[in-house]
Amino acid sequence: MLGARLVFRCFKTFERLGDRITGAAGPFFVAFAVILTGLGSACFFTILLPTLSYPLLTTPLCILIALNMHGHYFLVTRVRPGFVGPPPPPPVGISPTQQPQSRGRIEDSAFLWALPPHANTSGGEARVTRAATTRCKRCAVIRPERAHHCRICNRCVLKYDHHCPVGVLPPRFRGLMPRLSVRLPHCPFFPAHSPPGINQCVGLHNERHFVLFMAYLVVGCVAFCYTSWEIGLGVLGFGVEWTNWDYTIPSTIFLLIYILAAVMSLAVGIMLAFHLRTIANGETTVEGQDNEVYRKVAEQRAEAFVNSYDLGSGLRNIALFFNVAIGKHSPSPAPYPLYSLLLPMRVHPYTDGWSWARREGYEQGHAGIKRGEELTDEEEEFPDSEP
Ligand SMILES: [Zn+2]
Ligand SMILES: [Zn+2]
């Protein structure tokens, strides 16, 4: 028992060390990402775009892709994931199990498409029911279902997906932000009540931007590789000789971006496919892992596990995630138009994180797993390991 506890403590020490390294590396990842995507765009627009045919068609299209790639990266680092605050009071005259979505409680700024709809239960195909709550044993807040405690941010995050080592500014620059906010009180870039962090979780309010950033990054990288393969091979010494390199950007930088774009289109493409699959299943990354365990538990009891957040069709789940109307699917009373996916703008989720859309017939929760059997953040803690 003593040996097991020692091993567990060693493991936890390494895990916390890993968290610290991830936290400290955040600003470097950001700087790296900003420099590389900026260089990629510079290479594309100065070297490759002039070589494309149909400039009237291709130029606006390429500008749109670049705007979305940079815009969603800005938004995923800038929009807070949705930290758990006090629960919103149920609206008067509406039973707690039928509470509609209410306004998101984070700043309504940064290229916001429109304010979220006010409480309205009519329309929309998703049945939104009030979430069950638990108390976090680490930060003691009352939190709704799907919220998890992030060890790096040390806070509970609504619809926690994962912690990504991205952020906006290193800590020594944090002091700048309030001053900028005072000077520019309505500037959407610097909302006063949104202090930047070193790292950022991906949660309810920025998950859409995270997925769209990956999607536009993949599109951008594929477009880069497709339009530059001839020049790239030439620089590498194959095919056409590129001895007269008369561009401002050195050929070595172009080559670096060319190789990086090829690697990224594959690596981020796989990540994107994984995320789209979890979204189509009505899960987050954490829930995908948990649901595997629940499936096995249910199987042992000869029952079938049903994820209540899965509305029954991949397209409906995707429509709900992006809060857009896809064909006849209208996830919420006032979904955003489908073409909102083409613009780098803030779009609110369908819920405030304290109510969730569930599959018809599963309004009380998942099937095959009982309340209390569900995995918690504390599950990983060794029993009696804390004084
Ligand atoms: Zn917590
Ligand atoms: Zn975090």
GROMACS .gro file of C-alpha atoms in nm, residues 20-359:
model
  340
   20ARG     CA    1   0.401   2.379  -1.525
   21ILE     CA    2   0.608   2.323  -1.839
   22THR     CA    3   0.295   2.340  -2.053
   23GLY     CA    4   0.198   2.662  -1.876
   24ALA     CA    5   0.542   2.820  -1.914
   25ALA     CA    6   0.573   2.721  -2.281
   26GLY     CA    7   0.238   2.883  -2.368
   27PRO     CA    8   0.368   3.225  -2.481
   28PHE     CA    9   0.641   3.064  -2.693
   29PHE     CA   10   0.386   2.848  -2.872
   30VAL     CA   11   0.179   3.158  -2.939
   31ALA     CA   12   0.475   3.358  -3.069
   32PHE     CA   13   0.573   3.062  -3.286
   33ALA     CA   14   0.222   3.019  -3.425
   34VAL     CA   15   0.183   3.392  -3.496
   35ILE     CA   16   0.524   3.415  -3.670
   36LEU     CA   17   0.473   3.100  -3.877
   37THR     CA   18   0.116   3.172  -3.989
   38GLY     CA   19   0.221   3.533  -4.063
   39LEU     CA   20   0.519   3.417  -4.267
   40GLY     CA   21   0.301   3.164  -4.447
   41SER     CA   22   0.051   3.434  -4.544
   42ALA     CA   23   0.333   3.670  -4.652
   43CYS     CA   24   0.487   3.396  -4.871
   44PHE     CA   25   0.150   3.311  -5.023
   45PHE     CA   26   0.040   3.666  -5.102
   46THR     CA   27   0.376   3.789  -5.236
   47ILE     CA   28   0.503   3.480  -5.420
   48LEU     CA   29   0.215   3.244  -5.500
   49LEU     CA   30  -0.096   3.459  -5.546
   50PRO     CA   31   0.045   3.648  -5.852
   51THR     CA   32   0.100   3.311  -6.026
   52LEU     CA   33  -0.265   3.201  -5.996
   53SER     CA   34  -0.510   3.220  -6.284
   54TYR     CA   35  -0.851   3.390  -6.253
   55PRO     CA   36  -0.723   3.655  -6.005
   56LEU     CA   37  -1.069   3.812  -5.969
   57LEU     CA   38  -1.195   3.485  -5.827
   58THR     CA   39  -0.889   3.350  -5.646
   59THR     CA   40  -0.775   3.673  -5.475
   60PRO     CA   41  -1.093   3.733  -5.266
   61LEU     CA   42  -1.112   3.361  -5.188
   62CYS     CA   43  -0.752   3.351  -5.060
   63ILE     CA   44  -0.805   3.671  -4.858
   64LEU     CA   45  -1.115   3.515  -4.699
   65ILE     CA   46  -0.923   3.199  -4.602
   66ALA     CA   47  -0.636   3.405  -4.453
   67LEU     CA   48  -0.878   3.633  -4.264
   68ASN     CA   49  -1.055   3.333  -4.115
   69MET     CA   50  -0.732   3.156  -4.022
   70HIS     CA   51  -0.586   3.459  -3.841
   71GLY     CA   52  -0.924   3.577  -3.710
   72HIS     CA   53  -1.019   3.247  -3.550
   73TYR     CA   54  -0.672   3.210  -3.402
   74PHE     CA   55  -0.711   3.556  -3.248
   75LEU     CA   56  -1.057   3.462  -3.117
   76VAL     CA   57  -0.959   3.123  -2.975
   77THR     CA   58  -0.682   3.287  -2.774
   78ARG     CA   59  -0.886   3.599  -2.687
   79VAL     CA   60  -1.232   3.466  -2.600
   80ARG     CA   61  -1.235   3.306  -2.261
   81PRO     CA   62  -1.350   2.942  -2.255
   82GLY     CA   63  -1.624   3.013  -1.999
   83PHE     CA   64  -1.510   2.978  -1.641
   84VAL     CA   65  -1.775   2.859  -1.398
   85GLY     CA   66  -1.934   3.146  -1.209
   86PRO     CA   67  -2.248   3.153  -0.996
   87PRO     CA   68  -2.540   2.963  -1.154
   88PRO     CA   69  -2.798   3.182  -1.330
   89PRO     CA   70  -3.139   3.195  -1.154
   90PRO     CA   71  -3.416   3.001  -1.329
   91PRO     CA   72  -3.649   3.240  -1.514
   92VAL     CA   73  -3.983   3.313  -1.345
   93GLY     CA   74  -4.265   3.085  -1.455
   94ILE     CA   75  -4.041   2.823  -1.611
   95SER     CA   76  -3.977   2.493  -1.440
   96PRO     CA   77  -3.610   2.421  -1.361
   97THR     CA   78  -3.600   2.128  -1.603
   98GLN     CA   79  -3.718   2.339  -1.895
   99GLN     CA   80  -3.501   2.646  -1.857
  100PRO     CA   81  -3.415   2.797  -2.192
  101GLN     CA   82  -3.075   2.931  -2.281
  102SER     CA   83  -2.985   3.270  -2.144
  103ARG     CA   84  -2.720   3.521  -2.240
  104GLY     CA   85  -2.359   3.414  -2.221
  105ARG     CA   86  -2.188   3.578  -1.931
  106ILE     CA   87  -1.861   3.659  -2.099
  107GLU     CA   88  -1.790   3.979  -2.281
  108ASP     CA   89  -2.012   4.050  -2.580
  109SER     CA   90  -1.737   4.191  -2.794
  110ALA     CA   91  -1.461   4.107  -3.045
  111PHE     CA   92  -1.636   4.100  -3.385
  112LEU     CA   93  -1.958   3.973  -3.235
  113TRP     CA   94  -2.208   3.861  -3.497
  114ALA     CA   95  -2.511   3.942  -3.284
  115LEU     CA   96  -2.620   3.920  -2.926
  116PRO     CA   97  -2.761   3.581  -2.831
  117PRO     CA   98  -3.139   3.553  -2.840
  118HIS     CA   99  -3.330   3.634  -2.523
  119ALA     CA  100  -3.508   3.360  -2.337
  120ASN     CA  101  -3.741   3.197  -2.584
  121THR     CA  102  -3.859   2.840  -2.568
  122SER     CA  103  -4.042   2.829  -2.898
  123GLY     CA  104  -3.875   2.694  -3.211
  124GLY     CA  105  -3.561   2.488  -3.236
  125GLU     CA  106  -3.553   2.112  -3.242
  126ALA     CA  107  -3.323   2.058  -2.945
  127ARG     CA  108  -3.482   1.990  -2.606
  128VAL     CA  109  -3.281   2.199  -2.363
  129THR     CA  110  -3.300   2.085  -2.002
  130ARG     CA  111  -3.139   2.219  -1.688
  131ALA     CA  112  -2.802   2.060  -1.605
  132ALA     CA  113  -2.736   1.868  -1.284
  133THR     CA  114  -2.474   2.030  -1.062
  134THR     CA  115  -2.186   1.906  -0.847
  135ARG     CA  116  -1.929   2.079  -0.629
  136CYS     CA  117  -1.570   2.082  -0.749
  137LYS     CA  118  -1.344   1.937  -0.482
  138ARG     CA  119  -1.051   2.147  -0.599
  139CYS     CA  120  -1.191   2.500  -0.632
  140ALA     CA  121  -1.521   2.443  -0.443
  141VAL     CA  122  -1.748   2.604  -0.704
  142ILE     CA  123  -2.088   2.461  -0.788
  143ARG     CA  124  -2.059   2.358  -1.150
  144PRO     CA  125  -2.298   2.217  -1.409
  145GLU     CA  126  -2.263   1.893  -1.602
  146ARG     CA  127  -1.988   1.892  -1.865
  147ALA     CA  128  -1.774   2.138  -1.665
  148HIS     CA  129  -1.434   2.010  -1.552
  149HIS     CA  130  -1.155   2.148  -1.343
  150CYS     CA  131  -0.846   2.249  -1.541
  151ARG     CA  132  -0.533   2.187  -1.336
  152ILE     CA  133  -0.333   2.443  -1.536
  153CYS     CA  134  -0.587   2.728  -1.515
  154ASN     CA  135  -0.688   2.604  -1.167
  155ARG     CA  136  -1.052   2.681  -1.242
  156CYS     CA  137  -1.358   2.495  -1.357
  157VAL     CA  138  -1.441   2.543  -1.724
  158LEU     CA  139  -1.786   2.506  -1.885
  159LYS     CA  140  -1.797   2.220  -2.139
  160TYR     CA  141  -1.426   2.165  -2.085
  161ASP     CA  142  -1.259   2.006  -2.386
  162HIS     CA  143  -0.886   2.031  -2.317
  163HIS     CA  144  -0.621   2.280  -2.214
  164CYS     CA  145  -0.428   2.410  -2.512
  165PRO     CA  146  -0.089   2.575  -2.457
  166VAL     CA  147  -0.195   2.896  -2.629
  167GLY     CA  148  -0.251   3.239  -2.483
  168VAL     CA  149  -0.222   3.604  -2.564
  169LEU     CA  150   0.051   3.776  -2.368
  170PRO     CA  151   0.323   3.670  -2.127
  171PRO     CA  152   0.259   3.780  -1.765
  172ARG     CA  153   0.497   4.078  -1.776
  173PHE     CA  154   0.272   4.238  -2.041
  174ARG     CA  155  -0.050   4.181  -1.848
  175GLY     CA  156  -0.033   4.525  -1.684
  176LEU     CA  157  -0.069   4.684  -2.028
  177MET     CA  158  -0.417   4.553  -2.081
  178PRO     CA  159  -0.618   4.756  -1.825
  179ARG     CA  160  -0.448   5.075  -1.946
  180LEU     CA  161  -0.539   4.997  -2.305
  181SER     CA  162  -0.894   4.922  -2.193
  182VAL     CA  163  -0.924   5.262  -2.025
  183ARG     CA  164  -0.793   5.439  -2.330
  184LEU     CA  165  -1.018   5.242  -2.562
  185PRO     CA  166  -1.324   5.174  -2.347
  186HIS     CA  167  -1.534   5.019  -2.623
  187CYS     CA  168  -1.252   4.858  -2.816
  188PRO     CA  169  -1.355   4.499  -2.887
  189PHE     CA  170  -0.991   4.386  -2.884
  190PHE     CA  171  -0.928   4.469  -2.520
  191PRO     CA  172  -1.235   4.414  -2.305
  192ALA     CA  173  -1.149   4.532  -1.954
  193HIS     CA  174  -1.298   4.230  -1.779
  194SER     CA  175  -1.112   3.975  -1.987
  195PRO     CA  176  -0.755   3.957  -1.859
  196PRO     CA  177  -0.530   3.758  -2.088
  197GLY     CA  178  -0.377   3.437  -1.964
  198ILE     CA  179  -0.060   3.251  -2.049
  199ASN     CA  180  -0.259   2.943  -2.139
  200GLN     CA  181  -0.612   2.895  -2.251
  201CYS     CA  182  -0.861   2.617  -2.213
  202VAL     CA  183  -1.085   2.516  -2.497
  203GLY     CA  184  -1.437   2.526  -2.359
  204LEU     CA  185  -1.794   2.626  -2.433
  205HIS     CA  186  -1.729   2.977  -2.562
  206ASN     CA  187  -1.417   2.929  -2.774
  207GLU     CA  188  -1.446   2.568  -2.897
  208ARG     CA  189  -1.613   2.686  -3.219
  209HIS     CA  190  -1.318   2.915  -3.296
  210PHE     CA  191  -1.073   2.638  -3.212
  211VAL     CA  192  -1.228   2.399  -3.463
  212LEU     CA  193  -1.270   2.669  -3.730
  213PHE     CA  194  -0.909   2.780  -3.682
  214MET     CA  195  -0.793   2.422  -3.743
  215ALA     CA  196  -1.023   2.394  -4.047
  216TYR     CA  197  -0.897   2.715  -4.209
  217LEU     CA  198  -0.537   2.629  -4.121
  218VAL     CA  199  -0.573   2.297  -4.304
  219VAL     CA  200  -0.743   2.466  -4.602
  220GLY     CA  201  -0.466   2.730  -4.608
  221CYS     CA  202  -0.185   2.473  -4.585
  222VAL     CA  203  -0.336   2.252  -4.856
  223ALA     CA  204  -0.384   2.559  -5.081
  224PHE     CA  205  -0.024   2.661  -5.013
  225CYS     CA  206   0.115   2.317  -5.101
  226TYR     CA  207  -0.109   2.281  -5.406
  227THR     CA  208  -0.014   2.618  -5.555
  228SER     CA  209   0.356   2.601  -5.464
  229TRP     CA  210   0.461   2.246  -5.539
  230GLU     CA  211   0.635   2.347  -5.861
  231ILE     CA  212   0.824   2.638  -5.703
  232GLY     CA  213   0.896   2.428  -5.392
  233LEU     CA  214   1.046   2.144  -5.597
  234GLY     CA  215   1.244   2.400  -5.796
  235VAL     CA  216   1.392   2.549  -5.478
  236LEU     CA  217   1.475   2.197  -5.360
  237GLY     CA  218   1.671   2.143  -5.683
  238PHE     CA  219   1.418   1.933  -5.876
  239GLY     CA  220   1.244   2.035  -6.195
  240VAL     CA  221   1.262   2.401  -6.294
  241GLU     CA  222   1.575   2.583  -6.178
  242TRP     CA  223   1.499   2.875  -5.945
  243THR     CA  224   1.834   3.052  -5.957
  244ASN     CA  225   1.675   3.396  -6.010
  245TRP     CA  226   1.498   3.427  -5.677
  246ASP     CA  227   1.408   3.797  -5.680
  247TYR     CA  228   1.151   3.801  -5.399
  248THR     CA  229   1.192   3.991  -5.070
  249ILE     CA  230   1.136   3.671  -4.873
  250PRO     CA  231   1.449   3.446  -4.886
  251SER     CA  232   1.408   3.111  -5.062
  252THR     CA  233   1.511   2.924  -4.743
  253ILE     CA  234   1.217   3.080  -4.554
  254PHE     CA  235   0.986   2.985  -4.840
  255LEU     CA  236   1.120   2.631  -4.831
  256LEU     CA  237   1.072   2.612  -4.454
  257ILE     CA  238   0.710   2.726  -4.485
  258TYR     CA  239   0.655   2.488  -4.777
  259ILE     CA  240   0.772   2.186  -4.574
  260LEU     CA  241   0.584   2.307  -4.265
  261ALA     CA  242   0.261   2.354  -4.463
  262ALA     CA  243   0.288   1.994  -4.590
  263VAL     CA  244   0.344   1.859  -4.237
  264MET     CA  245   0.074   2.078  -4.081
  265SER     CA  246  -0.190   1.993  -4.339
  266LEU     CA  247  -0.146   1.628  -4.244
  267ALA     CA  248  -0.103   1.667  -3.866
  268VAL     CA  249  -0.374   1.929  -3.812
  269GLY     CA  250  -0.593   1.750  -4.067
  270ILE     CA  251  -0.586   1.438  -3.847
  271MET     CA  252  -0.661   1.648  -3.535
  272LEU     CA  253  -0.948   1.819  -3.713
  273ALA     CA  254  -1.094   1.486  -3.827
  274PHE     CA  255  -1.075   1.358  -3.468
  275HIS     CA  256  -1.251   1.669  -3.334
  276LEU     CA  257  -1.521   1.659  -3.601
  277ARG     CA  258  -1.588   1.298  -3.514
  278THR     CA  259  -1.627   1.378  -3.143
  279ILE     CA  260  -1.855   1.673  -3.231
  280ALA     CA  261  -2.066   1.450  -3.456
  281ASN     CA  262  -2.095   1.207  -3.161
  282GLY     CA  263  -2.215   1.489  -2.933
  283GLU     CA  264  -1.907   1.457  -2.711
  284THR     CA  265  -1.608   1.660  -2.597
  285THR     CA  266  -1.256   1.512  -2.591
  286VAL     CA  267  -1.293   1.432  -2.219
  287GLU     CA  268  -1.640   1.283  -2.265
  288GLY     CA  269  -1.519   1.068  -2.555
  289GLN     CA  270  -1.277   0.896  -2.314
  290ASP     CA  271  -1.533   0.876  -2.030
  291ASN     CA  272  -1.802   0.735  -2.258
  292GLU     CA  273  -1.573   0.447  -2.352
  293VAL     CA  274  -1.561   0.352  -1.982
  294TYR     CA  275  -1.941   0.395  -1.946
  295ARG     CA  276  -1.999   0.170  -2.246
  296LYS     CA  277  -1.800  -0.108  -2.079
  297VAL     CA  278  -1.979  -0.058  -1.744
  298ALA     CA  279  -2.318  -0.073  -1.918
  299GLU     CA  280  -2.213  -0.382  -2.116
  300GLN     CA  281  -2.128  -0.567  -1.795
  301ARG     CA  282  -2.487  -0.510  -1.686
  302ALA     CA  283  -2.615  -0.618  -2.028
  303GLU     CA  284  -2.738  -0.264  -2.090
  304ALA     CA  285  -2.664  -0.018  -2.370
  305PHE     CA  286  -2.502   0.314  -2.298
  306VAL     CA  287  -2.668   0.614  -2.464
  307ASN     CA  288  -2.501   0.954  -2.453
  308SER     CA  289  -2.790   1.194  -2.386
  309TYR     CA  290  -2.601   1.487  -2.550
  310ASP     CA  291  -2.599   1.294  -2.878
  311LEU     CA  292  -2.913   1.415  -3.057
  312GLY     CA  293  -2.920   1.103  -3.272
  313SER     CA  294  -2.765   1.234  -3.594
  314GLY     CA  295  -2.415   1.358  -3.666
  315LEU     CA  296  -2.546   1.652  -3.868
  316ARG     CA  297  -2.778   1.766  -3.586
  317ASN     CA  298  -2.488   1.747  -3.339
  318ILE     CA  299  -2.263   1.947  -3.573
  319ALA     CA  300  -2.539   2.207  -3.631
  320LEU     CA  301  -2.581   2.241  -3.254
  321PHE     CA  302  -2.206   2.272  -3.192
  322PHE     CA  303  -2.167   2.556  -3.443
  323ASN     CA  304  -2.517   2.689  -3.358
  324VAL     CA  305  -2.606   2.721  -3.725
  325ALA     CA  306  -2.905   2.606  -3.924
  326ILE     CA  307  -2.802   2.323  -4.158
  327GLY     CA  308  -3.079   2.239  -4.404
  328LYS     CA  309  -3.391   2.162  -4.205
  329HIS     CA  310  -3.190   2.133  -3.884
  330SER     CA  311  -3.250   2.435  -3.666
  331PRO     CA  312  -3.072   2.357  -3.342
  332SER     CA  313  -3.181   2.652  -3.129
  333PRO     CA  314  -3.469   2.905  -3.147
  334ALA     CA  315  -3.243   3.155  -3.325
  335PRO     CA  316  -2.950   2.978  -3.488
  336TYR     CA  317  -2.697   3.172  -3.688
  337PRO     CA  318  -2.699   3.139  -4.068
  338LEU     CA  319  -2.481   2.869  -4.222
  339TYR     CA  320  -2.261   3.129  -4.393
  340SER     CA  321  -2.149   3.253  -4.047
  341LEU     CA  322  -1.897   2.965  -4.077
  342LEU     CA  323  -1.729   3.165  -4.355
  343LEU     CA  324  -1.662   3.473  -4.145
  344PRO     CA  325  -1.415   3.525  -3.859
  345MET     CA  326  -1.674   3.648  -3.609
  346ARG     CA  327  -1.778   3.572  -3.255
  347VAL     CA  328  -2.085   3.354  -3.241
  348HIS     CA  329  -2.249   3.256  -2.916
  349PRO     CA  330  -2.316   2.894  -2.826
  350TYR     CA  331  -2.680   2.784  -2.800
  351THR     CA  332  -2.655   2.757  -2.422
  352ASP     CA  333  -2.498   2.932  -2.124
  353GLY     CA  334  -2.353   2.601  -2.006
  354TRP     CA  335  -2.612   2.546  -1.730
  355SER     CA  336  -2.866   2.375  -1.957
  356TRP     CA  337  -2.803   2.119  -2.227
  357ALA     CA  338  -2.981   1.992  -2.535
  358ARG     CA  339  -3.055   1.622  -2.502
  359ARG     CA  340  -3.187   1.346  -2.717
   0.00000   0.00000   0.00000
